[in-house]
Coordinates of C-alpha atoms and ligand atoms in Angstrom, one line a residue:
M1 CA -35.5 23.5 22.6
P2 CA -31.8 23.6 23.3
N3 CA -29.6 21.0 21.6
I4 CA -27.2 19.3 23.9
L5 CA -24.0 17.9 22.5
V6 CA -22.2 15.5 24.8
L7 CA -18.5 15.1 24.1
P8 CA -17.2 11.5 24.3
H9 CA -16.5 10.1 27.7
A10 CA -15.1 6.6 28.1
E11 CA -17.7 5.4 30.6
Y12 CA -20.8 7.5 30.1
A13 CA -20.8 8.2 26.3
P14 CA -18.0 6.5 24.5
D15 CA -18.9 8.0 21.1
G16 CA -20.5 11.2 22.4
T17 CA -24.1 11.9 21.7
S18 CA -26.5 14.8 21.1
F19 CA -30.2 15.4 21.8
E20 CA -32.8 18.1 22.4
A21 CA -34.0 18.8 25.9
G22 CA -36.5 21.1 27.4
A23 CA -35.5 24.4 29.0
G24 CA -35.9 24.3 32.8
M25 CA -34.8 20.8 33.3
T26 CA -31.5 20.0 34.9
I27 CA -28.5 18.9 32.8
C28 CA -28.5 15.7 34.9
D29 CA -32.1 14.8 34.1
A30 CA -31.6 15.7 30.5
L31 CA -28.6 13.4 30.3
L32 CA -30.3 10.5 32.1
A33 CA -33.4 10.9 29.9
H34 CA -31.2 10.3 26.8
G35 CA -29.2 7.3 28.0
V36 CA -26.2 9.1 29.5
E37 CA -26.0 7.4 32.9
I38 CA -23.9 10.1 34.6
D39 CA -22.9 9.4 38.2
R40 CA -25.2 10.9 40.9
A41 CA -24.2 9.5 44.2
C42 CA -26.2 11.8 46.4
G43 CA -29.5 11.4 44.5
K44 CA -29.3 14.7 42.7
V45 CA -29.4 16.9 45.8
G46 CA -26.2 18.8 45.2
A47 CA -24.2 17.2 47.9
C48 CA -21.6 15.0 46.3
T49 CA -20.0 16.5 43.1
T50 CA -20.1 13.2 41.2
C51 CA -22.3 14.8 38.5
H52 CA -19.7 17.5 37.8
V53 CA -19.7 18.6 34.2
I54 CA -17.9 21.3 32.3
V55 CA -20.1 23.4 30.0
R56 CA -17.9 24.2 27.0
T57 CA -20.6 26.2 25.2
G58 CA -23.7 27.8 26.5
F59 CA -22.5 28.2 30.1
A60 CA -24.0 31.7 30.5
S61 CA -27.5 30.5 29.5
L62 CA -27.8 28.2 32.5
G63 CA -29.7 29.0 35.7
A64 CA -27.7 30.9 38.3
V65 CA -25.1 29.0 40.5
S66 CA -26.1 29.0 44.2
E67 CA -23.5 29.5 46.9
A68 CA -24.1 25.9 48.0
E69 CA -23.3 24.7 44.5
E70 CA -20.1 26.8 44.4
D71 CA -19.0 25.4 47.7
M72 CA -19.5 21.8 46.5
L73 CA -17.8 22.5 43.2
D74 CA -14.7 23.5 45.1
R75 CA -14.4 19.8 46.1
A76 CA -14.8 18.4 42.5
W77 CA -12.0 16.8 40.6
G78 CA -10.8 18.8 37.6
I79 CA -12.8 22.0 38.3
E80 CA -12.7 24.7 35.6
A81 CA -14.3 28.1 35.2
E82 CA -17.3 26.6 33.4
S83 CA -17.9 23.7 35.8
R84 CA -21.4 23.0 37.1
L85 CA -23.1 20.3 39.1
A86 CA -25.3 18.7 36.5
C87 CA -28.1 18.1 39.0
Q88 CA -28.3 21.8 40.0
A89 CA -27.8 23.5 36.6
L90 CA -31.1 24.3 34.9
L91 CA -31.1 24.4 31.1
G92 CA -31.8 27.8 29.5
G93 CA -32.7 28.3 25.9
E94 CA -29.3 28.0 24.3
D95 CA -27.5 25.0 22.8
L96 CA -24.9 23.4 25.1
V97 CA -21.7 21.4 24.7
I98 CA -21.1 19.2 27.8
D99 CA -17.8 17.7 28.7
M100 CA -17.7 15.2 31.5
P101 CA -14.4 15.1 33.5
M102 CA -12.5 11.9 33.3
Y103 CA -12.8 11.3 37.0
S104 CA -15.2 12.2 39.8
I105 CA -14.3 12.3 43.5
N106 CA -15.5 8.6 43.7
H107 CA -13.0 7.6 41.0
A108 CA -10.2 9.6 42.7
K109 CA -10.8 7.8 46.0
E110 CA -10.9 4.4 44.3
N111 CA -7.6 5.0 42.6
V112 CA -5.7 6.3 45.7
Ligands
LIG1 FE1 -24.7 14.7 43.8 FE2 -25.2 16.2 41.7 S1 -25.7 14.1 42.1 S2 -24.1 16.7 43.4

């Protein structure tokens, strides 16, 4: 079972956390199952980018990125080469380090 290390995030995990999660589940479901209430405004259907995460370690072990996910990621705040939508990224067998961006598109809109 992959170990998931979540880096500290002021809102979702102030001290960071880590847990084990089953391969084949999404990063989003794994986070939620372990008390990390990541934003998921579209109901986890890959249509909002509020669940954007950056996978600092283990990126290559995740399930493939679809074209639709890539298109949505282009709209995310703070996108990086290892960005994924947590609701679309399936866990593989490797340990991960997850970094949640400071803002989502929701925050960006609220702060304009
Ligand atoms: Fe909307 Fe993941 S919850 S894209």
